[in-house]
Amino acid sequence: MKLTAGFKPKGYRVGNVDVTIIAQSPKMAPHIPQMRVNIAEDLSCHMDDVNVKATTTEQLGFTGRKEGIACEAVTLLVKSAA
């Protein structure tokens, strides 16, 4: 089932998506373009509406100790014109 099944039938579309990946390693930069493509396809939106960036915690916490990766994502849904 597509992710859009929850909001598209109710008249909404994706306005934009902002994703922050928090990881000490591996380096995310080489993977970000494909992540943007995948997210845009999954949400049926344009790749220009998807932003993915990566940061570290400067070796603090579980992500800094390379014990895991965290991610935060915010999506703006816009009511489609009738």
PDB file of C-alpha atoms in Angstrom, residues 6-66:
ATOM      1  CA  GLY A   6      -3.962   7.739   4.230  1.00  0.00           C
ATOM      2  CA  PHE A   7      -4.207  11.332   3.034  1.00  0.00           C
ATOM      3  CA  LYS A   8      -4.739  11.476  -0.741  1.00  0.00           C
ATOM      4  CA  PRO A   9      -8.362  10.217  -0.638  1.00  0.00           C
ATOM      5  CA  LYS A  10      -9.073  12.968   1.895  1.00  0.00           C
ATOM      6  CA  GLY A  11      -7.970  15.647  -0.578  1.00  0.00           C
ATOM      7  CA  TYR A  12      -4.417  16.317   0.597  1.00  0.00           C
ATOM      8  CA  ARG A  13      -1.100  16.300  -1.230  1.00  0.00           C
ATOM      9  CA  VAL A  14       2.499  16.621  -0.081  1.00  0.00           C
ATOM     10  CA  GLY A  15       3.664  20.240   0.023  1.00  0.00           C
ATOM     11  CA  ASN A  16       7.202  19.374   1.077  1.00  0.00           C
ATOM     12  CA  VAL A  17       9.237  16.950   3.141  1.00  0.00           C
ATOM     13  CA  ASP A  18      12.276  17.752   5.282  1.00  0.00           C
ATOM     14  CA  VAL A  19      14.388  14.885   6.615  1.00  0.00           C
ATOM     15  CA  THR A  20      17.398  15.070   8.936  1.00  0.00           C
ATOM     16  CA  ILE A  21      19.503  11.948   9.427  1.00  0.00           C
ATOM     17  CA  ILE A  22      21.650  11.924  12.570  1.00  0.00           C
ATOM     18  CA  ALA A  23      24.591   9.526  12.324  1.00  0.00           C
ATOM     19  CA  GLN A  24      28.290   9.500  13.071  1.00  0.00           C
ATOM     20  CA  SER A  25      28.833   6.968  10.300  1.00  0.00           C
ATOM     21  CA  PRO A  26      28.418   5.911   7.584  1.00  0.00           C
ATOM     22  CA  LYS A  27      28.667   9.105   5.591  1.00  0.00           C
ATOM     23  CA  MET A  28      25.236   9.821   4.125  1.00  0.00           C
ATOM     24  CA  ALA A  29      26.137  12.337   1.395  1.00  0.00           C
ATOM     25  CA  PRO A  30      26.627   9.739  -1.372  1.00  0.00           C
ATOM     26  CA  HIS A  31      23.199   8.238  -0.622  1.00  0.00           C
ATOM     27  CA  ILE A  32      21.116  11.407  -0.309  1.00  0.00           C
ATOM     28  CA  PRO A  33      20.211  11.817  -4.012  1.00  0.00           C
ATOM     29  CA  GLN A  34      18.749   8.295  -4.172  1.00  0.00           C
ATOM     30  CA  MET A  35      16.975   8.813  -0.836  1.00  0.00           C
ATOM     31  CA  ARG A  36      15.278  11.895  -2.290  1.00  0.00           C
ATOM     32  CA  VAL A  37      14.176   9.927  -5.358  1.00  0.00           C
ATOM     33  CA  ASN A  38      12.802   7.079  -3.222  1.00  0.00           C
ATOM     34  CA  ILE A  39      10.910   9.390  -0.862  1.00  0.00           C
ATOM     35  CA  ALA A  40       9.423  11.375  -3.754  1.00  0.00           C
ATOM     36  CA  GLU A  41       8.260   8.156  -5.433  1.00  0.00           C
ATOM     37  CA  ASP A  42       6.774   6.781  -2.207  1.00  0.00           C
ATOM     38  CA  LEU A  43       4.892  10.017  -1.498  1.00  0.00           C
ATOM     39  CA  SER A  44       3.902  10.716  -5.129  1.00  0.00           C
ATOM     40  CA  CYS A  45       5.508  14.147  -5.082  1.00  0.00           C
ATOM     41  CA  HIS A  46       8.238  15.945  -7.002  1.00  0.00           C
ATOM     42  CA  MET A  47      11.844  15.438  -5.949  1.00  0.00           C
ATOM     43  CA  ASP A  48      12.213  19.229  -5.604  1.00  0.00           C
ATOM     44  CA  ASP A  49       9.736  19.018  -2.701  1.00  0.00           C
ATOM     45  CA  VAL A  50      11.981  16.613  -0.763  1.00  0.00           C
ATOM     46  CA  ASN A  51      14.966  17.768   1.295  1.00  0.00           C
ATOM     47  CA  VAL A  52      17.301  15.274   2.969  1.00  0.00           C
ATOM     48  CA  LYS A  53      20.296  16.335   5.013  1.00  0.00           C
ATOM     49  CA  ALA A  54      22.649  14.618   7.437  1.00  0.00           C
ATOM     50  CA  THR A  55      24.421  15.703  10.585  1.00  0.00           C
ATOM     51  CA  THR A  56      26.353  14.210  13.490  1.00  0.00           C
ATOM     52  CA  THR A  57      26.147  14.655  17.242  1.00  0.00           C
ATOM     53  CA  GLU A  58      29.903  15.253  17.459  1.00  0.00           C
ATOM     54  CA  GLN A  59      30.439  11.817  19.044  1.00  0.00           C
ATOM     55  CA  LEU A  60      27.779  12.346  21.737  1.00  0.00           C
ATOM     56  CA  GLY A  61      25.045   9.866  22.620  1.00  0.00           C
ATOM     57  CA  PHE A  62      24.239   6.562  20.959  1.00  0.00           C
ATOM     58  CA  THR A  63      24.586   8.001  17.460  1.00  0.00           C
ATOM     59  CA  GLY A  64      27.979   9.467  18.307  1.00  0.00           C
ATOM     60  CA  ARG A  65      29.132   6.122  19.681  1.00  0.00           C
ATOM     61  CA  LYS A  66      28.045   4.538  16.358  1.00  0.00           C
TER      62      LYS A  66
END
